[in-house]
Amino acid sequence: MSQEERLRELDEKIRQAEAEGDIKSQVDYLEEAVKLARELYGTGSNRHIELQSEYGGLLKYVGRPGEAVEQLVEVTKLLEPGEDPLNYATALVNLAGACRFARDLEKSEALYLEARELVKGEDYLYASICNNLGILYQDQRRYEEAKEQHRKSKELLKKDSEHREEYLTTLGNLAAVCLAEGKYDESEALLDEAEEQVRAFGWTEQTLYASLLNQKAALYYHMGKCPEALKLFRTAYDICEKKLGRKSEACMGIERSIRVVEESLKKGS
């Protein structure tokens, strides 16, 4: 098999893994594809940049945020912001996300704000930036700013049927802020709405569903419903282990939550 044929085969495997929500496999295929694209088309070619951007953007989800930052810094250096501002803004957003996972929150915010200046106010990328800024502000307990960003994203994505997963993710993020503020009824209503749509679309094996279950489990724990919380945490963990791997930030976070709930149940027995 020639290198060109192998790259085409990898493309098919990457898209199949993406459709199945199997990020762990997607990352493995992309790692090989990036190397092949570099050899076939050269460093800095459109194909090489496209694949490395996707690879770097996914590494943070499988517990490799430091490598994600390295990959995406290289991508931004290969791009010319004046020639293709939208593509450059996308690279900045990916790098900002990797920096957030690496806990460099100040750098992450600066990159998101820089990217936002490069895009129009009524498109998907703008909504994505707002959504990610909301997560960043929540991490910093800047709850009003977080809600403002999530609501902007929600309104933009509500009109966009092509990005339904992102819309549901935004509902979950907004629910997380409400939970942090102690507004349990608002949080539960948002999660119920998102979960209902996920089930309707048949996405119950996707990491999006795991994320929503994780958030609802956290809500139940704060409401004192520990058995229900534990069940949901375990279901979310099973999905994330399959799709992301045990070393992913998602799995490690859910493991910590499971231990907390189990300890609470032991104390209450």
GROMACS .gro file of C-alpha atoms in nm:
model
  269
    1MET     CA    1   0.000   0.000   0.000
    2SER     CA    2   0.137   0.342  -0.097
    3GLN     CA    3   0.153   0.635   0.144
    4GLU     CA    4  -0.131   0.808  -0.045
    5GLU     CA    5  -0.351   0.499  -0.012
    6ARG     CA    6  -0.269   0.467   0.357
    7LEU     CA    7  -0.360   0.833   0.416
    8ARG     CA    8  -0.694   0.784   0.240
    9GLU     CA    9  -0.757   0.478   0.456
   10LEU     CA   10  -0.672   0.675   0.769
   11ASP     CA   11  -0.910   0.952   0.660
   12GLU     CA   12  -1.193   0.700   0.647
   13LYS     CA   13  -1.102   0.557   0.988
   14ILE     CA   14  -1.080   0.907   1.142
   15ARG     CA   15  -1.424   1.002   1.016
   16GLN     CA   16  -1.570   0.669   1.128
   17ALA     CA   17  -1.423   0.713   1.477
   18GLU     CA   18  -1.558   1.069   1.484
   19ALA     CA   19  -1.908   0.947   1.393
   20GLU     CA   20  -1.889   0.689   1.672
   21GLY     CA   21  -1.757   0.941   1.924
   22ASP     CA   22  -1.446   0.728   1.970
   23ILE     CA   23  -1.196   1.006   2.042
   24LYS     CA   24  -0.926   0.768   2.162
   25SER     CA   25  -0.914   0.588   1.825
   26GLN     CA   26  -0.948   0.917   1.639
   27VAL     CA   27  -0.634   1.048   1.810
   28ASP     CA   28  -0.440   0.730   1.724
   29TYR     CA   29  -0.532   0.752   1.356
   30LEU     CA   30  -0.461   1.124   1.342
   31GLU     CA   31  -0.113   1.080   1.489
   32GLU     CA   32  -0.015   0.861   1.196
   33ALA     CA   33  -0.201   1.078   0.945
   34VAL     CA   34  -0.015   1.394   1.055
   35LYS     CA   35   0.321   1.226   0.996
   36LEU     CA   36   0.214   1.099   0.655
   37ALA     CA   37   0.077   1.437   0.547
   38ARG     CA   38   0.401   1.603   0.651
   39GLU     CA   39   0.601   1.354   0.442
   40LEU     CA   40   0.370   1.365   0.140
   41TYR     CA   41   0.281   1.733   0.117
   42GLY     CA   42   0.536   1.908   0.335
   43THR     CA   43   0.532   2.092   0.668
   44GLY     CA   44   0.291   2.381   0.651
   45SER     CA   45   0.086   2.241   0.363
   46ASN     CA   46  -0.290   2.280   0.390
   47ARG     CA   47  -0.337   1.906   0.446
   48HIS     CA   48  -0.068   1.891   0.712
   49ILE     CA   49  -0.209   2.192   0.900
   50GLU     CA   50  -0.564   2.059   0.878
   51LEU     CA   51  -0.473   1.723   1.028
   52GLN     CA   52  -0.237   1.859   1.294
   53SER     CA   53  -0.503   2.109   1.405
   54GLU     CA   54  -0.754   1.830   1.452
   55TYR     CA   55  -0.496   1.611   1.626
   56GLY     CA   56  -0.389   1.886   1.866
   57GLY     CA   57  -0.749   1.983   1.933
   58LEU     CA   58  -0.835   1.630   2.048
   59LEU     CA   59  -0.524   1.546   2.253
   60LYS     CA   60  -0.650   1.741   2.554
   61TYR     CA   61  -0.950   1.510   2.583
   62VAL     CA   62  -0.736   1.198   2.625
   63GLY     CA   63  -0.523   1.333   2.909
   64ARG     CA   64  -0.242   1.488   2.700
   65PRO     CA   65  -0.293   1.867   2.734
   66GLY     CA   66   0.078   1.948   2.730
   67GLU     CA   67   0.125   1.773   2.395
   68ALA     CA   68  -0.189   1.945   2.268
   69VAL     CA   69  -0.038   2.285   2.343
   70GLU     CA   70   0.286   2.192   2.164
   71GLN     CA   71   0.104   2.072   1.853
   72LEU     CA   72  -0.123   2.375   1.833
   73VAL     CA   73   0.150   2.632   1.898
   74GLU     CA   74   0.326   2.487   1.594
   75VAL     CA   75   0.005   2.520   1.390
   76THR     CA   76  -0.039   2.888   1.477
   77LYS     CA   77   0.322   2.955   1.376
   78LEU     CA   78   0.260   2.796   1.037
   79LEU     CA   79  -0.043   3.015   0.963
   80GLU     CA   80  -0.054   3.374   0.842
   81PRO     CA   81  -0.338   3.555   1.022
   82GLY     CA   82  -0.373   3.821   0.756
   83GLU     CA   83  -0.414   3.570   0.472
   84ASP     CA   84  -0.684   3.353   0.630
   85PRO     CA   85  -0.820   3.514   0.951
   86LEU     CA   86  -1.096   3.256   1.001
   87ASN     CA   87  -0.858   2.961   0.983
   88TYR     CA   88  -0.613   3.140   1.210
   89ALA     CA   89  -0.893   3.217   1.458
   90THR     CA   90  -0.986   2.849   1.463
   91ALA     CA   91  -0.625   2.761   1.545
   92LEU     CA   92  -0.628   3.015   1.829
   93VAL     CA   93  -0.949   2.864   1.968
   94ASN     CA   94  -0.796   2.515   1.964
   95LEU     CA   95  -0.483   2.642   2.137
   96ALA     CA   96  -0.689   2.830   2.394
   97GLY     CA   97  -0.877   2.510   2.477
   98ALA     CA   98  -0.553   2.319   2.523
   99CYS     CA   99  -0.420   2.595   2.751
  100ARG     CA  100  -0.738   2.576   2.961
  101PHE     CA  101  -0.694   2.201   3.006
  102ALA     CA  102  -0.329   2.267   3.098
  103ARG     CA  103  -0.460   2.517   3.360
  104ASP     CA  104  -0.299   2.821   3.197
  105LEU     CA  105  -0.622   3.019   3.232
  106GLU     CA  106  -0.477   3.365   3.172
  107LYS     CA  107  -0.323   3.258   2.841
  108SER     CA  108  -0.641   3.076   2.746
  109GLU     CA  109  -0.860   3.383   2.796
  110ALA     CA  110  -0.623   3.606   2.598
  111LEU     CA  111  -0.630   3.362   2.305
  112TYR     CA  112  -1.010   3.333   2.306
  113LEU     CA  113  -1.048   3.711   2.308
  114GLU     CA  114  -0.796   3.747   2.026
  115ALA     CA  115  -0.984   3.488   1.820
  116ARG     CA  116  -1.318   3.658   1.884
  117GLU     CA  117  -1.188   3.979   1.731
  118LEU     CA  118  -1.119   3.792   1.406
  119VAL     CA  119  -1.463   3.636   1.347
  120LYS     CA  120  -1.808   3.766   1.266
  121GLY     CA  121  -2.063   3.797   1.545
  122GLU     CA  122  -2.324   3.569   1.395
  123ASP     CA  123  -2.150   3.245   1.307
  124TYR     CA  124  -2.076   2.911   1.469
  125LEU     CA  125  -1.716   2.990   1.557
  126TYR     CA  126  -1.822   3.302   1.746
  127ALA     CA  127  -2.074   3.092   1.941
  128SER     CA  128  -1.803   2.836   2.016
  129ILE     CA  129  -1.572   3.106   2.149
  130CYS     CA  130  -1.850   3.242   2.373
  131ASN     CA  131  -1.920   2.893   2.502
  132ASN     CA  132  -1.556   2.825   2.582
  133LEU     CA  133  -1.514   3.162   2.751
  134GLY     CA  134  -1.814   3.071   2.964
  135ILE     CA  135  -1.643   2.751   3.079
  136LEU     CA  136  -1.324   2.944   3.151
  137TYR     CA  137  -1.510   3.206   3.356
  138GLN     CA  138  -1.692   2.936   3.549
  139ASP     CA  139  -1.357   2.779   3.640
  140GLN     CA  140  -1.265   3.119   3.784
  141ARG     CA  141  -1.602   3.155   3.963
  142ARG     CA  142  -1.694   3.450   3.745
  143TYR     CA  143  -2.050   3.320   3.725
  144GLU     CA  144  -2.233   3.621   3.582
  145GLU     CA  145  -1.978   3.654   3.302
  146ALA     CA  146  -2.000   3.280   3.242
  147LYS     CA  147  -2.379   3.287   3.206
  148GLU     CA  148  -2.362   3.585   2.974
  149GLN     CA  149  -2.126   3.399   2.740
  150HIS     CA  150  -2.327   3.075   2.747
  151ARG     CA  151  -2.649   3.262   2.673
  152LYS     CA  152  -2.490   3.432   2.373
  153SER     CA  153  -2.377   3.093   2.248
  154LYS     CA  154  -2.719   2.938   2.315
  155GLU     CA  155  -2.906   3.201   2.114
  156LEU     CA  156  -2.668   3.174   1.817
  157LEU     CA  157  -2.669   2.793   1.812
  158LYS     CA  158  -3.045   2.769   1.858
  159LYS     CA  159  -3.080   2.899   1.501
  160ASP     CA  160  -2.824   2.652   1.364
  161SER     CA  161  -2.959   2.302   1.302
  162GLU     CA  162  -2.616   2.182   1.182
  163HIS     CA  163  -2.462   2.225   1.527
  164ARG     CA  164  -2.717   2.054   1.749
  165GLU     CA  165  -2.452   1.880   1.961
  166GLU     CA  166  -2.285   2.212   2.037
  167TYR     CA  167  -2.622   2.360   2.133
  168LEU     CA  168  -2.686   2.077   2.378
  169THR     CA  169  -2.335   2.113   2.516
  170THR     CA  170  -2.410   2.479   2.581
  171LEU     CA  171  -2.725   2.385   2.772
  172GLY     CA  172  -2.514   2.155   2.987
  173ASN     CA  173  -2.256   2.425   3.047
  174LEU     CA  174  -2.523   2.674   3.149
  175ALA     CA  175  -2.668   2.412   3.382
  176ALA     CA  176  -2.325   2.372   3.544
  177VAL     CA  177  -2.311   2.743   3.623
  178CYS     CA  178  -2.660   2.730   3.775
  179LEU     CA  179  -2.549   2.437   3.991
  180ALA     CA  180  -2.242   2.631   4.107
  181GLU     CA  181  -2.474   2.914   4.210
  182GLY     CA  182  -2.702   2.675   4.401
  183LYS     CA  183  -2.990   2.717   4.155
  184TYR     CA  184  -3.080   2.351   4.145
  185ASP     CA  185  -3.421   2.378   3.976
  186GLU     CA  186  -3.280   2.582   3.687
  187SER     CA  187  -2.989   2.342   3.649
  188GLU     CA  188  -3.212   2.035   3.643
  189ALA     CA  189  -3.452   2.188   3.389
  190LEU     CA  190  -3.165   2.263   3.148
  191LEU     CA  191  -3.019   1.915   3.188
  192ASP     CA  192  -3.357   1.750   3.137
  193GLU     CA  193  -3.406   1.948   2.815
  194ALA     CA  194  -3.062   1.850   2.686
  195GLU     CA  195  -3.094   1.484   2.788
  196GLU     CA  196  -3.433   1.454   2.620
  197GLN     CA  197  -3.289   1.577   2.290
  198VAL     CA  198  -2.982   1.353   2.318
  199ARG     CA  199  -3.208   1.050   2.358
  200ALA     CA  200  -3.425   1.163   2.066
  201PHE     CA  201  -3.116   1.180   1.841
  202GLY     CA  202  -2.991   0.840   1.960
  203TRP     CA  203  -2.667   0.978   2.104
  204THR     CA  204  -2.669   0.785   2.431
  205GLU     CA  205  -2.330   0.624   2.362
  206GLN     CA  206  -2.158   0.957   2.296
  207THR     CA  207  -1.936   1.156   2.530
  208LEU     CA  208  -2.192   1.439   2.515
  209TYR     CA  209  -2.439   1.214   2.693
  210ALA     CA  210  -2.174   1.114   2.946
  211SER     CA  211  -2.106   1.480   3.017
  212LEU     CA  212  -2.475   1.549   3.079
  213LEU     CA  213  -2.505   1.244   3.306
  214ASN     CA  214  -2.197   1.357   3.496
  215GLN     CA  215  -2.351   1.699   3.551
  216LYS     CA  216  -2.685   1.556   3.659
  217ALA     CA  217  -2.504   1.321   3.898
  218ALA     CA  218  -2.326   1.620   4.052
  219LEU     CA  219  -2.661   1.795   4.086
  220TYR     CA  220  -2.817   1.493   4.258
  221TYR     CA  221  -2.522   1.470   4.494
  222HIS     CA  222  -2.570   1.832   4.601
  223MET     CA  223  -2.941   1.763   4.645
  224GLY     CA  224  -2.859   1.472   4.878
  225LYS     CA  225  -2.971   1.203   4.630
  226CYS     CA  226  -2.653   0.997   4.657
  227PRO     CA  227  -2.772   0.658   4.524
  228GLU     CA  228  -2.909   0.824   4.210
  229ALA     CA  229  -2.588   1.025   4.174
  230LEU     CA  230  -2.367   0.717   4.204
  231LYS     CA  231  -2.561   0.532   3.935
  232LEU     CA  232  -2.528   0.820   3.690
  233PHE     CA  233  -2.159   0.873   3.765
  234ARG     CA  234  -2.088   0.507   3.692
  235THR     CA  235  -2.278   0.515   3.364
  236ALA     CA  236  -2.092   0.831   3.260
  237TYR     CA  237  -1.760   0.669   3.352
  238ASP     CA  238  -1.831   0.361   3.140
  239ILE     CA  239  -1.898   0.576   2.834
  240CYS     CA  240  -1.589   0.792   2.887
  241GLU     CA  241  -1.364   0.493   2.948
  242LYS     CA  242  -1.472   0.344   2.615
  243LYS     CA  243  -1.451   0.666   2.415
  244LEU     CA  244  -1.166   0.854   2.584
  245GLY     CA  245  -0.965   0.606   2.788
  246ARG     CA  246  -0.897   0.576   3.161
  247LYS     CA  247  -0.622   0.839   3.157
  248SER     CA  248  -0.853   1.107   3.020
  249GLU     CA  249  -0.937   1.404   3.239
  250ALA     CA  250  -1.305   1.307   3.215
  251CYS     CA  251  -1.250   0.957   3.356
  252MET     CA  252  -1.020   1.075   3.633
  253GLY     CA  253  -1.267   1.345   3.734
  254ILE     CA  254  -1.559   1.102   3.745
  255GLU     CA  255  -1.351   0.855   3.946
  256ARG     CA  256  -1.294   1.124   4.208
  257SER     CA  257  -1.665   1.199   4.218
  258ILE     CA  258  -1.751   0.831   4.258
  259ARG     CA  259  -1.518   0.805   4.558
  260VAL     CA  260  -1.676   1.111   4.719
  261VAL     CA  261  -2.029   0.972   4.675
  262GLU     CA  262  -1.932   0.626   4.798
  263GLU     CA  263  -1.778   0.782   5.110
  264SER     CA  264  -2.096   0.981   5.171
  265LEU     CA  265  -2.306   0.666   5.142
  266LYS     CA  266  -2.079   0.483   5.388
  267LYS     CA  267  -2.113   0.763   5.641
  268GLY     CA  268  -2.489   0.765   5.601
  269SER     CA  269  -2.530   0.388   5.642
   0.00000   0.00000   0.00000
